[in-house]
Short mmCIF file of C-alpha atoms in Angstrom, two decimals:
data_model
loop_
_atom_site.label_atom_id
_atom_site.label_comp_id
_atom_site.label_asym_id
_atom_site.label_seq_id
_atom_site.Cartn_x
_atom_site.Cartn_y
_atom_site.Cartn_z
CA MET A 1 -4.42 84.27 -9.65
CA ILE A 2 -0.70 82.97 -10.84
CA LEU A 3 2.31 85.07 -10.54
CA LEU A 4 5.37 84.10 -12.18
CA LEU A 5 9.10 84.71 -11.10
CA MET A 6 11.17 83.93 -13.97
CA LEU A 7 14.88 84.28 -13.69
CA PRO A 8 17.37 83.67 -16.75
CA ILE A 9 19.46 86.13 -15.48
CA ALA A 10 23.11 84.63 -16.61
CA ALA A 11 24.38 88.05 -16.43
CA LEU A 12 24.49 88.50 -13.10
CA GLY A 13 26.58 85.14 -12.94
CA GLN A 14 23.90 83.41 -10.45
CA SER A 15 21.72 80.21 -10.53
CA THR A 16 18.28 80.86 -11.32
CA ARG A 17 14.75 79.26 -10.61
CA VAL A 18 11.27 79.81 -11.68
CA LEU A 19 8.78 80.23 -9.00
CA THR A 20 5.04 80.63 -9.47
CA VAL A 21 3.25 82.22 -6.57
CA VAL A 22 -0.85 81.53 -6.11
CA SER A 23 -2.72 84.22 -4.15
CA GLU A 24 -5.31 86.85 -5.27
CA PRO A 25 -5.86 89.10 -8.25
CA ASP A 26 -4.42 92.85 -7.98
CA ALA A 27 -1.96 91.79 -5.18
CA TYR A 28 0.91 93.86 -4.39
CA VAL A 29 4.36 91.41 -4.36
CA TRP A 30 7.73 92.43 -2.59
CA ILE A 31 10.46 90.52 -2.12
CA ASP A 32 13.14 91.24 0.51
CA ASP A 33 11.05 94.72 0.85
CA VAL A 34 11.61 95.25 -2.78
CA ALA A 35 8.35 96.44 -4.78
CA TYR A 36 7.85 94.12 -7.93
CA GLY A 37 4.44 95.60 -9.03
CA LYS A 38 0.85 94.32 -8.50
CA THR A 39 -1.02 91.04 -10.20
CA GLY A 40 -3.15 92.38 -13.42
CA THR A 41 -6.81 92.36 -13.25
CA ASN A 42 -6.73 88.80 -14.96
CA GLY A 43 -4.70 87.63 -11.80
CA LYS A 44 -1.18 87.47 -13.49
CA ILE A 45 2.13 89.25 -13.49
CA THR A 46 5.28 87.86 -15.02
CA PHE A 47 8.83 89.20 -13.90
CA ARG A 48 12.34 88.49 -13.15
CA THR A 49 13.45 88.37 -9.93
CA PHE A 50 16.31 87.33 -7.14
CA ALA A 51 18.27 84.35 -7.87
CA VAL A 52 18.75 81.10 -5.71
CA GLY A 53 18.81 81.59 -2.19
CA ARG A 54 16.83 82.40 1.05
CA HIS A 55 14.72 85.54 0.55
CA LYS A 56 11.43 86.79 2.02
CA LEU A 57 8.09 87.25 0.08
CA ARG A 58 5.33 89.80 1.27
CA VAL A 59 2.11 89.89 -0.68
CA ARG A 60 -1.17 92.14 0.26
CA ALA A 61 -4.32 92.98 -1.54
CA VAL A 62 -6.46 95.82 -0.57
CA GLY A 63 -9.06 94.37 1.76
CA PHE A 64 -7.41 91.29 2.88
CA LYS A 65 -4.60 90.53 5.61
CA GLU A 66 -0.89 90.79 4.37
CA VAL A 67 1.18 87.49 4.60
CA THR A 68 4.92 87.23 4.78
CA GLN A 69 6.69 83.77 4.27
CA ASN A 70 10.03 82.76 3.34
CA LEU A 71 11.41 81.64 0.21
CA LEU A 72 13.64 78.54 1.08
CA PRO A 73 17.23 78.49 -0.83
CA ALA A 74 16.05 75.73 -3.04
CA GLN A 75 12.34 76.30 -3.00
CA LYS A 76 10.91 76.30 -6.79
CA GLY A 77 7.74 75.61 -8.63
CA GLU A 78 4.05 76.56 -7.16
CA ILE A 79 3.95 78.60 -4.01
CA LYS A 80 0.42 79.08 -2.49
CA VAL A 81 -0.05 82.64 -0.83
CA ALA A 82 -3.62 82.36 0.77
CA LEU A 83 -4.87 85.64 1.61
CA VAL A 84 -7.58 86.32 4.19
CA LYS A 85 -10.02 89.01 4.30
CA THR A 86 -9.87 91.45 6.94
CA THR A 87 -11.88 93.87 8.78
CA ASP A 88 -8.96 95.42 10.89
CA GLU A 89 -9.32 99.42 10.70
CA ALA A 90 -5.79 99.75 11.45
CA GLU A 91 -4.78 97.44 8.52
CA LEU A 92 -7.36 99.05 6.29
CA ALA A 93 -6.20 102.54 6.91
CA PHE A 94 -2.72 101.58 6.58
CA GLN A 95 -3.44 99.92 3.03
CA ASN A 96 -5.62 103.29 2.32
CA ALA A 97 -2.55 105.23 3.08
CA GLU A 98 -0.15 103.19 0.99
CA LEU A 99 -2.79 103.90 -2.26
CA GLU A 100 -3.32 107.46 -1.38
CA THR A 101 -1.82 109.98 -3.67
CA ASP A 102 -2.43 113.41 -1.34
CA LYS A 103 0.51 113.48 0.71
CA GLU A 104 -1.27 115.39 3.84
CA LYS A 105 -4.22 112.65 3.22
CA ALA A 106 -1.73 110.11 3.32
CA VAL A 107 -0.14 111.07 6.51
CA GLU A 108 -3.75 110.96 8.22
CA LEU A 109 -4.27 107.53 7.40
CA TYR A 110 -1.08 106.55 8.43
CA GLN A 111 -1.67 108.16 11.85
CA LYS A 112 -4.98 106.73 12.04
CA ALA A 113 -3.52 103.25 11.75
CA ILE A 114 -0.83 104.02 14.41
CA LYS A 115 -3.24 105.36 16.79
CA LEU A 116 -5.35 101.98 16.35
CA ARG A 117 -2.59 99.78 16.23
CA PRO A 118 0.44 101.52 18.33
CA ASN A 119 2.56 98.58 17.30
CA PHE A 120 2.62 99.34 13.69
CA PRO A 121 6.48 99.61 12.44
CA ASP A 122 5.46 99.15 8.78
CA ALA A 123 2.90 102.26 9.24
CA PHE A 124 5.50 104.51 11.11
CA ILE A 125 7.79 103.99 7.99
CA GLY A 126 5.00 104.98 5.38
CA LEU A 127 4.74 108.22 7.82
CA ALA A 128 8.18 108.81 7.85
CA ARG A 129 8.53 108.75 4.03
CA GLN A 130 5.12 111.19 3.43
CA GLN A 131 6.35 113.42 6.11
CA ALA A 132 10.05 113.62 4.60
CA ASN A 133 7.97 114.38 1.10
CA LEU A 134 6.24 117.36 3.23
CA SER A 135 9.70 118.66 4.06
CA ASP A 136 9.14 117.78 7.93
CA THR A 137 12.51 116.49 8.30
CA GLU A 138 12.10 116.13 12.08
CA GLU A 139 8.78 114.52 12.17
CA ALA A 140 10.03 112.26 9.70
CA LEU A 141 13.18 111.21 11.81
CA ASN A 142 10.53 110.81 15.04
CA SER A 143 8.44 108.10 13.03
CA ILE A 144 12.17 106.23 12.01
CA ARG A 145 12.86 106.31 15.44
CA SER A 146 9.60 104.49 16.35
CA ALA A 147 9.78 102.22 14.11
CA ARG A 148 12.97 101.35 15.12
CA ARG A 149 11.86 100.74 18.79
CA LEU A 150 9.35 98.59 17.29
CA ARG A 151 11.49 96.57 15.38
CA PRO A 152 15.05 96.64 16.09
CA GLY A 153 17.64 96.06 13.27
CA PHE A 154 15.00 97.17 10.97
CA ALA A 155 16.64 97.55 7.67
CA LEU A 156 14.21 99.41 5.86
CA ALA A 157 13.89 102.04 8.55
CA SER A 158 17.57 102.77 8.47
CA ALA A 159 17.57 103.11 4.69
CA VAL A 160 14.58 105.57 4.78
CA GLU A 161 16.57 107.32 7.43
CA GLY A 162 19.27 107.51 5.21
CA ARG A 163 17.26 108.95 2.40
CA ILE A 164 15.94 111.71 4.79
CA TYR A 165 19.28 112.80 5.96
CA LYS A 166 20.67 112.71 2.39
CA ASP A 167 17.70 114.90 1.13
CA ASP A 168 18.36 117.25 4.00
CA GLY A 169 21.69 117.63 3.22
CA GLN A 170 23.15 115.80 6.35
CA THR A 171 25.65 113.82 4.09
CA GLU A 172 27.99 112.10 6.71
CA LYS A 173 24.54 111.20 8.97
CA ALA A 174 23.12 109.93 5.72
CA ILE A 175 26.11 107.40 5.24
CA ALA A 176 26.12 106.02 8.50
CA ALA A 177 22.52 105.33 8.01
CA PHE A 178 22.86 103.74 4.63
CA LYS A 179 25.83 101.47 5.98
CA ARG A 180 24.01 100.58 9.05
CA SER A 181 21.01 99.54 6.61
CA ILE A 182 23.14 97.26 4.83
CA ALA A 183 24.41 95.80 7.85
CA GLU A 184 21.36 95.10 9.24
CA GLY A 185 20.22 93.41 6.14
CA LYS A 186 23.40 91.29 6.06
CA GLY A 187 24.73 92.86 2.92
CA ILE A 188 21.03 92.94 1.13
CA GLN A 189 19.16 96.29 0.82
CA PRO A 190 18.91 97.85 -2.30
CA GLU A 191 17.53 101.14 -1.43
CA ALA A 192 20.48 101.76 0.83
CA HIS A 193 22.73 100.66 -1.47
CA THR A 194 21.19 103.20 -4.22
CA GLY A 195 21.57 105.81 -1.44
CA LEU A 196 25.32 105.39 -1.21
CA GLY A 197 25.58 105.30 -4.78
CA LEU A 198 23.94 108.70 -5.46
CA LEU A 199 25.68 110.31 -2.71
CA TYR A 200 29.08 109.11 -4.18
CA LYS A 201 27.59 110.23 -7.69
CA GLU A 202 26.79 113.64 -5.81
CA GLN A 203 30.59 113.88 -4.63
CA ALA A 204 31.99 113.16 -7.99
CA GLU A 205 30.11 116.19 -9.33
CA GLY A 206 31.74 118.28 -7.12
CA PHE A 207 35.06 116.86 -7.61
CA ALA A 208 34.84 117.60 -10.98
CA ALA A 209 33.51 121.12 -10.63
CA GLU A 210 36.29 121.64 -8.67
CA GLY A 211 38.67 120.46 -11.39
CA ASP A 212 40.12 117.22 -9.43
CA PRO A 213 39.55 114.72 -12.48
CA ASP A 214 41.57 111.79 -9.97
CA ALA A 215 39.02 112.18 -7.17
CA GLU A 216 36.05 112.65 -9.70
CA ALA A 217 36.93 109.26 -11.28
CA ALA A 218 37.58 107.74 -7.73
CA SER A 219 34.12 108.72 -6.85
CA TYR A 220 32.35 107.43 -9.71
CA LEU A 221 33.41 103.83 -9.24
CA LEU A 222 32.39 104.39 -5.30
CA ALA A 223 29.21 104.91 -6.96
CA ALA A 224 29.18 102.28 -9.45
CA GLY A 225 30.09 99.72 -6.68
CA GLU A 226 27.25 100.48 -4.66
CA LEU A 227 24.66 100.64 -7.75
CA ARG A 228 26.13 97.59 -9.09
CA LYS A 229 25.44 95.80 -5.84
CA ALA A 230 21.45 97.64 -5.79
CA VAL A 231 20.82 96.29 -9.32
CA GLN A 232 21.85 93.08 -8.71
CA GLN A 233 19.70 92.78 -5.41
CA LEU A 234 16.75 94.40 -7.39
CA SER A 235 17.50 92.08 -10.46
CA GLY A 236 14.11 92.54 -12.54
CA ALA A 237 12.32 95.00 -10.46
CA PRO A 238 10.99 98.34 -12.18
CA ASP A 239 12.95 100.18 -9.99
CA ALA A 240 16.19 98.60 -11.22
CA ILE A 241 15.64 100.50 -15.01
CA THR A 242 16.76 103.81 -13.42
CA ILE A 243 19.75 102.50 -11.27
CA TYR A 244 20.67 100.69 -14.61
CA GLN A 245 21.29 103.94 -16.41
CA MET A 246 22.78 106.12 -13.37
CA LEU A 247 25.12 102.82 -13.02
CA GLY A 248 26.23 102.94 -16.89
CA ASP A 249 26.79 107.04 -16.49
CA CYS A 250 29.03 106.71 -13.59
CA TYR A 251 31.73 104.21 -15.38
CA GLU A 252 31.49 106.44 -18.37
CA ARG A 253 32.16 109.38 -16.50
CA ALA A 254 34.92 107.42 -14.79
CA GLY A 255 36.28 106.63 -18.64
CA LYS A 256 35.50 102.63 -17.97
CA TRP A 257 33.55 102.32 -21.66
CA ALA A 258 34.00 98.43 -21.76
CA GLU A 259 32.19 98.33 -18.09
CA ALA A 260 29.32 100.64 -19.21
CA ILE A 261 28.58 98.86 -22.64
CA LYS A 262 28.38 95.81 -20.31
CA VAL A 263 25.76 97.29 -18.08
CA TYR A 264 23.94 98.61 -20.98
CA GLU A 265 24.00 94.91 -22.24
CA GLU A 266 22.83 93.13 -19.16
CA PHE A 267 19.72 96.06 -19.04
CA LEU A 268 18.90 94.39 -22.45
CA GLU A 269 18.84 90.53 -21.50
CA ILE A 270 17.03 91.64 -18.62
CA PHE A 271 14.63 94.17 -19.82
CA PRO A 272 14.48 93.88 -23.78
CA ASP A 273 11.10 95.07 -24.25
CA ALA A 274 11.24 97.78 -21.81
CA ASN A 275 10.47 101.02 -23.13
CA GLU A 276 13.96 102.45 -22.77
CA ALA A 277 15.57 99.82 -24.55
CA GLU A 278 16.44 101.90 -27.80
CA MET A 279 17.82 104.54 -25.44
CA PHE A 280 20.28 102.01 -24.38
CA ARG A 281 21.37 100.66 -27.33
CA SER A 282 21.72 104.14 -28.31
CA PHE A 283 24.17 104.19 -25.07
CA ILE A 284 26.18 101.59 -26.51
CA VAL A 285 26.81 102.93 -29.57
CA GLN A 286 27.86 106.22 -28.14
CA ALA A 287 30.08 104.43 -25.99
CA ARG A 288 31.69 102.33 -28.30
CA LYS A 289 32.70 105.73 -30.56
CA ARG A 290 34.40 106.72 -27.62
CA MET A 291 36.39 103.99 -26.68
#
C-alpha cells in the first residue's frame, strides 16, 4: 500500500515536502493525532498534510497492532510502516469500538478494552467521547481524568475535556481546558484551537444580540485567530473544510472582507476538487460585492 502526503501549500507560507508512507490496505492514518482518512481498497490515498518539521505519524489497520513513529524535520521520500497482525483482545475491542456507529455498543466495547487492559489511555478518550455523545457528562469527565492519570500532559485528553465542558455550557472551564491542551501540545492542537474559536464565535453572536458591535467584532477576530491556527495545523485534513468556512464567516462578520476573500482563495488552492469548491467561489463573489 502506498500513501502519498503531498504538500504544495504556499498559501500557508511554509516549506513543504512529499512523503510516501508504505503500509497495509485500508489503514487509518493520523498525523499529530489528526485523522487524515484511510487508504482505499487499492491500498492508496493521496492528500495534503503538515509542512516541514517534526510530527508524529500513527497508522492502524483493523486486525493489526497500531504503530506510532516520528516524522523527522527534514524527512522525505518513502517511509515504510510495517503493521503486525494482533490477537490482543483489548486492541481488537478498541478497534471495534472505533468503528461502531451505535453509541451504547461503542461504550461497551471501550469498557471491554479497558477491562482487558487497564492502562489504555486512548480507550479512555474514545469512551469519554461516546459518553459525552450520550449526555453522560460526569462519566465522560471521569474517563478523561483516567486518561490523564495514565498519560500526564495528554494534549488530546484536555482538548476532549474542553469540548465536554463547552457542550455542557461551562464556558470558563472549557476555555481553561482548551488552553491547557494547546500548552501541552506545545502550540499544536487543532481540536483545542477549533474549540476556542467556536467559543469566541458564540460570544460574538451574544454581543450581536445585545447590540454591542465593537465587542462583537473583537470577538469574531479572536475566533478567527484560533480558527486560523486550526486550519494551518490541519492543513489538508478533511476536518479543515468546515473550519475554513467558519473562518471566512468570522472575518466577514468582523467586516474584514479582504481577509475573508484570502481565506476562500486559500481553500480553493488546497481543496480545488472539493464538493464545496463552488460554494466557496460564490463566497468570494459575494464578499467582493460587499467590500
